[in-house]
Amino acid sequence: MTRFNEIAENLAEVQGRIDASAKMSGRNVEDITLIAVTKTFPVSDIEILKELGIHDFGENRDADGAEKARMVSAQWHFQGQIQSNKIKSICSWSHVIHSLDDARHFEIIEKFASHPLDIFLQVSLDGADNRGGANREALYQLASLVQASSTHRLLGLMAVAPLGQSAPEAFTSLAQIHQEFVTEFKEATFLSAGMSGDFEEAILHGATHVRIGSSILGSR
Ligand SMILES: *Cc1c(COP(=O)(O)O)cnc(C)c1O
């Protein structure tokens, strides 16, 4: 089988599952954005996905994202852990940042970003910070800061299901955190949640952006 056919088949399967989960939760599939996570995969795969109608791509590392974004024009998402010395570069090639969890990082974004960014705040669901994410208190402070920006837009919250929590558990608590959050940050209605292993569960709990790599491109 050619790489094109392999990716086309995987993508169709994933899209079918997204469709079914959207229906099951009484939502429109058009309201769910599929971000193809292309980390570690070559530009040729991204071009295949573009041909298949995908225009949102996600990367975790600045250097890889910068290079791929230079070669493929698309909506580029950054979802990796943010290092302060990389922010200026990340802001130069990405359009959406999913993993902001530190007010100091946002100050650097305000200073250096060359274009407006859409921003998700990453929230920690277990209080541990090894996988990134702000705790509740930091989250609200950070959200106030982003909301006050005249350049950048606060889209909503992002989370990764923590190790040791089932997907239903994790996404139930994320949905609760988000519901409370939007009462204060009314525009922040979007929810970035769900990867290859758990995107259906995430959609059932309100995810509007799913970040899927290996189910489409194969194991890394
Ligand atoms: C790698 C990654 C994904 C995609 O993971 P898959 O299991 O390959 O679908 C999504 N979100 C984040 C934050 C990631 O690091």
PDB file of C-alpha atoms and ligand atoms in Angstrom:
ATOM      1  CA  MET A   1       0.000   0.000   0.000  1.00  0.00           C
ATOM      2  CA  THR A   2       1.297   3.474  -0.772  1.00  0.00           C
ATOM      3  CA  ARG A   3       1.845   5.990   2.002  1.00  0.00           C
ATOM      4  CA  PHE A   4      -0.924   8.097   0.478  1.00  0.00           C
ATOM      5  CA  ASN A   5      -3.426   5.245   0.717  1.00  0.00           C
ATOM      6  CA  GLU A   6      -2.345   4.310   4.205  1.00  0.00           C
ATOM      7  CA  ILE A   7      -2.806   7.865   5.495  1.00  0.00           C
ATOM      8  CA  ALA A   8      -6.085   8.277   3.582  1.00  0.00           C
ATOM      9  CA  GLU A   9      -7.458   5.100   5.141  1.00  0.00           C
ATOM     10  CA  ASN A  10      -6.397   6.022   8.681  1.00  0.00           C
ATOM     11  CA  LEU A  11      -7.735   9.539   8.297  1.00  0.00           C
ATOM     12  CA  ALA A  12     -11.109   8.328   7.038  1.00  0.00           C
ATOM     13  CA  GLU A  13     -11.356   5.981   9.989  1.00  0.00           C
ATOM     14  CA  VAL A  14     -10.508   8.721  12.490  1.00  0.00           C
ATOM     15  CA  GLN A  15     -12.954  11.127  10.832  1.00  0.00           C
ATOM     16  CA  GLY A  16     -15.666   8.473  11.018  1.00  0.00           C
ATOM     17  CA  ARG A  17     -15.048   8.063  14.740  1.00  0.00           C
ATOM     18  CA  ILE A  18     -15.090  11.837  15.288  1.00  0.00           C
ATOM     19  CA  ASP A  19     -18.354  12.001  13.373  1.00  0.00           C
ATOM     20  CA  ALA A  20     -19.914   9.229  15.456  1.00  0.00           C
ATOM     21  CA  SER A  21     -18.801  10.815  18.744  1.00  0.00           C
ATOM     22  CA  ALA A  22     -20.141  14.199  17.657  1.00  0.00           C
ATOM     23  CA  LYS A  23     -23.505  12.625  16.826  1.00  0.00           C
ATOM     24  CA  MET A  24     -23.548  10.719  20.081  1.00  0.00           C
ATOM     25  CA  SER A  25     -23.057  13.941  22.006  1.00  0.00           C
ATOM     26  CA  GLY A  26     -25.644  15.780  19.929  1.00  0.00           C
ATOM     27  CA  ARG A  27     -23.141  18.133  18.313  1.00  0.00           C
ATOM     28  CA  ASN A  28     -22.235  19.168  14.796  1.00  0.00           C
ATOM     29  CA  VAL A  29     -19.093  17.599  13.450  1.00  0.00           C
ATOM     30  CA  GLU A  30     -18.255  20.977  11.860  1.00  0.00           C
ATOM     31  CA  ASP A  31     -17.770  22.332  15.369  1.00  0.00           C
ATOM     32  CA  ILE A  32     -14.896  19.955  15.994  1.00  0.00           C
ATOM     33  CA  THR A  33     -11.469  20.816  14.603  1.00  0.00           C
ATOM     34  CA  LEU A  34      -9.141  17.955  13.832  1.00  0.00           C
ATOM     35  CA  ILE A  35      -5.515  18.919  14.338  1.00  0.00           C
ATOM     36  CA  ALA A  36      -3.168  16.407  12.752  1.00  0.00           C
ATOM     37  CA  VAL A  37      -0.171  16.085  15.050  1.00  0.00           C
ATOM     38  CA  THR A  38       2.770  15.681  12.716  1.00  0.00           C
ATOM     39  CA  LYS A  39       5.647  15.665  15.223  1.00  0.00           C
ATOM     40  CA  THR A  40       8.445  13.315  14.115  1.00  0.00           C
ATOM     41  CA  PHE A  41       6.750  12.805  10.719  1.00  0.00           C
ATOM     42  CA  PRO A  42       8.118  14.231   7.464  1.00  0.00           C
ATOM     43  CA  VAL A  43       6.820  17.124   5.392  1.00  0.00           C
ATOM     44  CA  SER A  44       5.765  14.651   2.699  1.00  0.00           C
ATOM     45  CA  ASP A  45       3.137  13.280   5.118  1.00  0.00           C
ATOM     46  CA  ILE A  46       1.884  16.789   5.809  1.00  0.00           C
ATOM     47  CA  GLU A  47       1.513  17.373   2.094  1.00  0.00           C
ATOM     48  CA  ILE A  48      -0.519  14.188   1.768  1.00  0.00           C
ATOM     49  CA  LEU A  49      -2.787  15.302   4.601  1.00  0.00           C
ATOM     50  CA  LYS A  50      -3.224  18.678   2.948  1.00  0.00           C
ATOM     51  CA  GLU A  51      -4.283  16.972  -0.241  1.00  0.00           C
ATOM     52  CA  LEU A  52      -6.796  15.025   1.837  1.00  0.00           C
ATOM     53  CA  GLY A  53      -8.304  18.275   3.081  1.00  0.00           C
ATOM     54  CA  ILE A  54      -6.582  18.781   6.445  1.00  0.00           C
ATOM     55  CA  HIS A  55      -5.331  22.288   7.138  1.00  0.00           C
ATOM     56  CA  ASP A  56      -4.576  22.249  10.862  1.00  0.00           C
ATOM     57  CA  PHE A  57      -1.261  20.764  11.974  1.00  0.00           C
ATOM     58  CA  GLY A  58       0.307  20.460  15.413  1.00  0.00           C
ATOM     59  CA  GLU A  59       3.925  20.326  16.519  1.00  0.00           C
ATOM     60  CA  ASN A  60       5.562  20.003  19.951  1.00  0.00           C
ATOM     61  CA  ARG A  61       9.036  21.352  19.240  1.00  0.00           C
ATOM     62  CA  ASP A  62       9.907  24.807  18.044  1.00  0.00           C
ATOM     63  CA  ALA A  63      12.691  23.810  15.655  1.00  0.00           C
ATOM     64  CA  ASP A  64      10.567  21.164  13.890  1.00  0.00           C
ATOM     65  CA  GLY A  65       7.500  23.380  13.724  1.00  0.00           C
ATOM     66  CA  ALA A  66       9.473  26.320  12.347  1.00  0.00           C
ATOM     67  CA  GLU A  67      10.949  24.204   9.587  1.00  0.00           C
ATOM     68  CA  LYS A  68       7.697  22.509   8.593  1.00  0.00           C
ATOM     69  CA  ALA A  69       5.699  25.735   8.710  1.00  0.00           C
ATOM     70  CA  ARG A  70       8.232  27.291   6.387  1.00  0.00           C
ATOM     71  CA  MET A  71       7.606  24.511   3.884  1.00  0.00           C
ATOM     72  CA  VAL A  72       3.853  24.022   4.214  1.00  0.00           C
ATOM     73  CA  SER A  73       1.372  26.846   4.406  1.00  0.00           C
ATOM     74  CA  ALA A  74      -1.389  25.871   6.843  1.00  0.00           C
ATOM     75  CA  GLN A  75      -2.854  26.700  10.242  1.00  0.00           C
ATOM     76  CA  TRP A  76      -0.021  25.736  12.604  1.00  0.00           C
ATOM     77  CA  HIS A  77      -0.587  24.768  16.227  1.00  0.00           C
ATOM     78  CA  PHE A  78       2.006  24.562  18.983  1.00  0.00           C
ATOM     79  CA  GLN A  79       1.150  22.169  21.809  1.00  0.00           C
ATOM     80  CA  GLY A  80       4.492  21.353  23.445  1.00  0.00           C
ATOM     81  CA  GLN A  81       5.964  22.559  26.686  1.00  0.00           C
ATOM     82  CA  ILE A  82       7.032  26.173  26.300  1.00  0.00           C
ATOM     83  CA  GLN A  83      10.580  27.271  27.042  1.00  0.00           C
ATOM     84  CA  SER A  84      11.045  31.006  27.448  1.00  0.00           C
ATOM     85  CA  ASN A  85      14.002  31.195  25.103  1.00  0.00           C
ATOM     86  CA  LYS A  86      11.907  29.654  22.306  1.00  0.00           C
ATOM     87  CA  ILE A  87       8.827  31.824  22.596  1.00  0.00           C
ATOM     88  CA  LYS A  88       9.845  34.463  20.102  1.00  0.00           C
ATOM     89  CA  SER A  89      10.410  31.798  17.482  1.00  0.00           C
ATOM     90  CA  ILE A  90       7.260  29.831  18.338  1.00  0.00           C
ATOM     91  CA  CYS A  91       5.250  33.017  17.846  1.00  0.00           C
ATOM     92  CA  SER A  92       6.789  33.559  14.435  1.00  0.00           C
ATOM     93  CA  TRP A  93       5.432  30.384  12.826  1.00  0.00           C
ATOM     94  CA  SER A  94       2.454  29.235  14.905  1.00  0.00           C
ATOM     95  CA  HIS A  95      -1.088  30.599  14.789  1.00  0.00           C
ATOM     96  CA  VAL A  96      -2.533  28.785  17.786  1.00  0.00           C
ATOM     97  CA  ILE A  97      -0.770  27.982  21.057  1.00  0.00           C
ATOM     98  CA  HIS A  98      -2.372  25.229  23.168  1.00  0.00           C
ATOM     99  CA  SER A  99       0.048  24.998  26.053  1.00  0.00           C
ATOM    100  CA  LEU A 100       0.371  28.398  27.701  1.00  0.00           C
ATOM    101  CA  ASP A 101       0.594  27.856  31.454  1.00  0.00           C
ATOM    102  CA  ASP A 102       2.820  30.642  32.761  1.00  0.00           C
ATOM    103  CA  ALA A 103       2.147  34.391  33.000  1.00  0.00           C
ATOM    104  CA  ARG A 104       5.812  35.205  32.371  1.00  0.00           C
ATOM    105  CA  HIS A 105       5.569  33.413  29.055  1.00  0.00           C
ATOM    106  CA  PHE A 106       2.593  35.495  28.060  1.00  0.00           C
ATOM    107  CA  GLU A 107       4.526  38.682  28.823  1.00  0.00           C
ATOM    108  CA  ILE A 108       7.161  37.537  26.353  1.00  0.00           C
ATOM    109  CA  ILE A 109       4.455  36.755  23.785  1.00  0.00           C
ATOM    110  CA  GLU A 110       3.005  40.254  24.208  1.00  0.00           C
ATOM    111  CA  LYS A 111       6.406  41.747  23.632  1.00  0.00           C
ATOM    112  CA  PHE A 112       7.607  39.706  20.678  1.00  0.00           C
ATOM    113  CA  ALA A 113       4.744  38.152  18.733  1.00  0.00           C
ATOM    114  CA  SER A 114       4.701  39.473  15.191  1.00  0.00           C
ATOM    115  CA  HIS A 115       1.050  38.542  14.588  1.00  0.00           C
ATOM    116  CA  PRO A 116      -2.053  37.929  16.722  1.00  0.00           C
ATOM    117  CA  LEU A 117      -2.267  34.461  18.273  1.00  0.00           C
ATOM    118  CA  ASP A 118      -5.150  32.300  19.375  1.00  0.00           C
ATOM    119  CA  ILE A 119      -4.384  30.904  22.792  1.00  0.00           C
ATOM    120  CA  PHE A 120      -5.501  27.929  24.860  1.00  0.00           C
ATOM    121  CA  LEU A 121      -4.421  27.771  28.475  1.00  0.00           C
ATOM    122  CA  GLN A 122      -3.206  24.388  29.576  1.00  0.00           C
ATOM    123  CA  VAL A 123      -4.683  23.252  32.849  1.00  0.00           C
ATOM    124  CA  SER A 124      -3.228  20.552  35.054  1.00  0.00           C
ATOM    125  CA  LEU A 125      -5.849  17.978  36.037  1.00  0.00           C
ATOM    126  CA  ASP A 126      -3.828  16.359  38.800  1.00  0.00           C
ATOM    127  CA  GLY A 127      -1.841  19.259  40.242  1.00  0.00           C
ATOM    128  CA  ALA A 128       1.426  17.660  39.128  1.00  0.00           C
ATOM    129  CA  ASP A 129       3.408  19.877  36.817  1.00  0.00           C
ATOM    130  CA  ASN A 130       5.553  17.317  35.046  1.00  0.00           C
ATOM    131  CA  ARG A 131       3.215  17.228  32.046  1.00  0.00           C
ATOM    132  CA  GLY A 132       2.633  20.951  32.075  1.00  0.00           C
ATOM    133  CA  GLY A 133      -0.454  22.918  32.954  1.00  0.00           C
ATOM    134  CA  ALA A 134      -1.439  25.615  35.409  1.00  0.00           C
ATOM    135  CA  ASN A 135      -3.278  24.937  38.651  1.00  0.00           C
ATOM    136  CA  ARG A 136      -6.663  26.625  39.162  1.00  0.00           C
ATOM    137  CA  GLU A 137      -5.395  29.755  40.836  1.00  0.00           C
ATOM    138  CA  ALA A 138      -2.644  30.398  38.302  1.00  0.00           C
ATOM    139  CA  LEU A 139      -5.117  29.608  35.544  1.00  0.00           C
ATOM    140  CA  TYR A 140      -7.471  32.454  36.432  1.00  0.00           C
ATOM    141  CA  GLN A 141      -4.651  34.966  36.811  1.00  0.00           C
ATOM    142  CA  LEU A 142      -3.224  33.961  33.469  1.00  0.00           C
ATOM    143  CA  ALA A 143      -6.637  34.107  31.805  1.00  0.00           C
ATOM    144  CA  SER A 144      -7.195  37.663  33.057  1.00  0.00           C
ATOM    145  CA  LEU A 145      -3.885  38.660  31.560  1.00  0.00           C
ATOM    146  CA  VAL A 146      -4.616  37.117  28.153  1.00  0.00           C
ATOM    147  CA  GLN A 147      -8.148  38.452  28.091  1.00  0.00           C
ATOM    148  CA  ALA A 148      -6.847  41.960  28.706  1.00  0.00           C
ATOM    149  CA  SER A 149      -4.611  41.767  25.642  1.00  0.00           C
ATOM    150  CA  SER A 150      -5.729  43.861  22.705  1.00  0.00           C
ATOM    151  CA  THR A 151      -3.780  41.655  20.278  1.00  0.00           C
ATOM    152  CA  HIS A 152      -4.224  38.028  21.242  1.00  0.00           C
ATOM    153  CA  ARG A 153      -7.362  35.986  21.739  1.00  0.00           C
ATOM    154  CA  LEU A 154      -8.173  33.618  24.590  1.00  0.00           C
ATOM    155  CA  LEU A 155      -9.842  30.581  22.984  1.00  0.00           C
ATOM    156  CA  GLY A 156     -10.296  28.312  25.971  1.00  0.00           C
ATOM    157  CA  LEU A 157      -8.657  25.501  27.902  1.00  0.00           C
ATOM    158  CA  MET A 158      -6.459  22.571  26.978  1.00  0.00           C
ATOM    159  CA  ALA A 159      -5.553  19.487  28.972  1.00  0.00           C
ATOM    160  CA  VAL A 160      -3.895  16.118  28.657  1.00  0.00           C
ATOM    161  CA  ALA A 161      -5.411  13.239  30.639  1.00  0.00           C
ATOM    162  CA  PRO A 162      -2.960  12.570  33.494  1.00  0.00           C
ATOM    163  CA  LEU A 163      -1.351   9.182  34.013  1.00  0.00           C
ATOM    164  CA  GLY A 164      -3.333   7.267  36.575  1.00  0.00           C
ATOM    165  CA  GLN A 165      -6.700   8.812  35.663  1.00  0.00           C
ATOM    166  CA  SER A 166      -9.115   7.186  33.258  1.00  0.00           C
ATOM    167  CA  ALA A 167     -10.165   9.297  30.281  1.00  0.00           C
ATOM    168  CA  PRO A 168     -13.790   9.614  31.525  1.00  0.00           C
ATOM    169  CA  GLU A 169     -12.538  10.766  34.935  1.00  0.00           C
ATOM    170  CA  ALA A 170     -10.076  13.249  33.470  1.00  0.00           C
ATOM    171  CA  PHE A 171     -12.443  14.741  30.903  1.00  0.00           C
ATOM    172  CA  THR A 172     -15.336  14.940  33.342  1.00  0.00           C
ATOM    173  CA  SER A 173     -13.232  17.081  35.628  1.00  0.00           C
ATOM    174  CA  LEU A 174     -11.938  19.127  32.677  1.00  0.00           C
ATOM    175  CA  ALA A 175     -15.516  19.796  31.553  1.00  0.00           C
ATOM    176  CA  GLN A 176     -16.389  20.988  35.057  1.00  0.00           C
ATOM    177  CA  ILE A 177     -13.352  23.262  35.227  1.00  0.00           C
ATOM    178  CA  HIS A 178     -14.228  24.669  31.799  1.00  0.00           C
ATOM    179  CA  GLN A 179     -17.898  25.253  32.635  1.00  0.00           C
ATOM    180  CA  GLU A 180     -16.906  27.272  35.663  1.00  0.00           C
ATOM    181  CA  PHE A 181     -14.192  29.059  33.689  1.00  0.00           C
ATOM    182  CA  VAL A 182     -16.534  30.321  30.951  1.00  0.00           C
ATOM    183  CA  THR A 183     -18.814  31.952  33.481  1.00  0.00           C
ATOM    184  CA  GLU A 184     -15.919  34.364  34.057  1.00  0.00           C
ATOM    185  CA  PHE A 185     -14.222  34.261  30.635  1.00  0.00           C
ATOM    186  CA  LYS A 186     -17.254  34.186  28.383  1.00  0.00           C
ATOM    187  CA  GLU A 187     -15.454  34.106  25.052  1.00  0.00           C
ATOM    188  CA  ALA A 188     -13.246  31.179  26.035  1.00  0.00           C
ATOM    189  CA  THR A 189     -15.705  28.571  24.820  1.00  0.00           C
ATOM    190  CA  PHE A 190     -13.257  26.203  23.121  1.00  0.00           C
ATOM    191  CA  LEU A 191     -11.778  23.062  24.601  1.00  0.00           C
ATOM    192  CA  SER A 192      -8.650  21.357  23.274  1.00  0.00           C
ATOM    193  CA  ALA A 193      -8.665  17.770  24.502  1.00  0.00           C
ATOM    194  CA  GLY A 194      -8.244  14.285  23.167  1.00  0.00           C
ATOM    195  CA  MET A 195      -5.396  12.419  21.486  1.00  0.00           C
ATOM    196  CA  SER A 196      -5.301   9.122  19.600  1.00  0.00           C
ATOM    197  CA  GLY A 197      -6.087   7.071  22.694  1.00  0.00           C
ATOM    198  CA  ASP A 198      -8.940   9.125  24.077  1.00  0.00           C
ATOM    199  CA  PHE A 199     -10.408  11.568  21.546  1.00  0.00           C
ATOM    200  CA  GLU A 200     -13.854   9.975  21.486  1.00  0.00           C
ATOM    201  CA  GLU A 201     -14.190  10.349  25.240  1.00  0.00           C
ATOM    202  CA  ALA A 202     -12.931  13.938  24.955  1.00  0.00           C
ATOM    203  CA  ILE A 203     -15.571  14.787  22.335  1.00  0.00           C
ATOM    204  CA  LEU A 204     -18.293  13.307  24.537  1.00  0.00           C
ATOM    205  CA  HIS A 205     -17.118  15.757  27.219  1.00  0.00           C
ATOM    206  CA  GLY A 206     -17.173  18.787  24.963  1.00  0.00           C
ATOM    207  CA  ALA A 207     -13.808  18.891  23.167  1.00  0.00           C
ATOM    208  CA  THR A 208     -13.875  21.296  20.205  1.00  0.00           C
ATOM    209  CA  HIS A 209     -10.262  20.654  19.139  1.00  0.00           C
ATOM    210  CA  VAL A 210      -8.786  17.156  19.055  1.00  0.00           C
ATOM    211  CA  ARG A 211      -5.042  16.649  18.561  1.00  0.00           C
ATOM    212  CA  ILE A 212      -4.421  13.345  16.813  1.00  0.00           C
ATOM    213  CA  GLY A 213      -1.112  11.937  15.618  1.00  0.00           C
ATOM    214  CA  SER A 214      -0.465   8.214  15.712  1.00  0.00           C
ATOM    215  CA  SER A 215      -3.978   7.070  14.731  1.00  0.00           C
ATOM    216  CA  ILE A 216      -3.488   8.899  11.444  1.00  0.00           C
ATOM    217  CA  LEU A 217       0.239   8.667  10.775  1.00  0.00           C
ATOM    218  CA  GLY A 218       1.222   5.482  12.586  1.00  0.00           C
ATOM    219  CA  SER A 219       3.343   4.885  15.659  1.00  0.00           C
ATOM    220  CA  ARG A 220       6.373   7.044  16.265  1.00  0.00           C
TER     221      ARG A 220
HETATM  222  C1  LIG B   1       1.914  13.966  20.791  1.00  0.00           C
HETATM  223  C2  LIG B   1       0.760  14.748  21.300  1.00  0.00           C
HETATM  224  C3  LIG B   1      -0.520  14.568  20.764  1.00  0.00           C
HETATM  225  C4  LIG B   1      -0.856  13.489  19.752  1.00  0.00           C
HETATM  226  O1  LIG B   1      -0.682  12.251  20.348  1.00  0.00           O
HETATM  227  P1  LIG B   1      -1.091  10.878  19.586  1.00  0.00           P
HETATM  228  O2  LIG B   1      -1.183   9.894  20.694  1.00  0.00           O
HETATM  229  O3  LIG B   1       0.010  10.607  18.630  1.00  0.00           O
HETATM  230  O4  LIG B   1      -2.376  11.123  18.924  1.00  0.00           O
HETATM  231  C5  LIG B   1      -1.530  15.393  21.231  1.00  0.00           C
HETATM  232  N1  LIG B   1      -1.303  16.329  22.174  1.00  0.00           N
HETATM  233  C6  LIG B   1      -0.090  16.522  22.714  1.00  0.00           C
HETATM  234  C7  LIG B   1       0.083  17.581  23.750  1.00  0.00           C
HETATM  235  C8  LIG B   1       0.983  15.733  22.302  1.00  0.00           C
HETATM  236  O5  LIG B   1       2.178  15.912  22.864  1.00  0.00           O
END
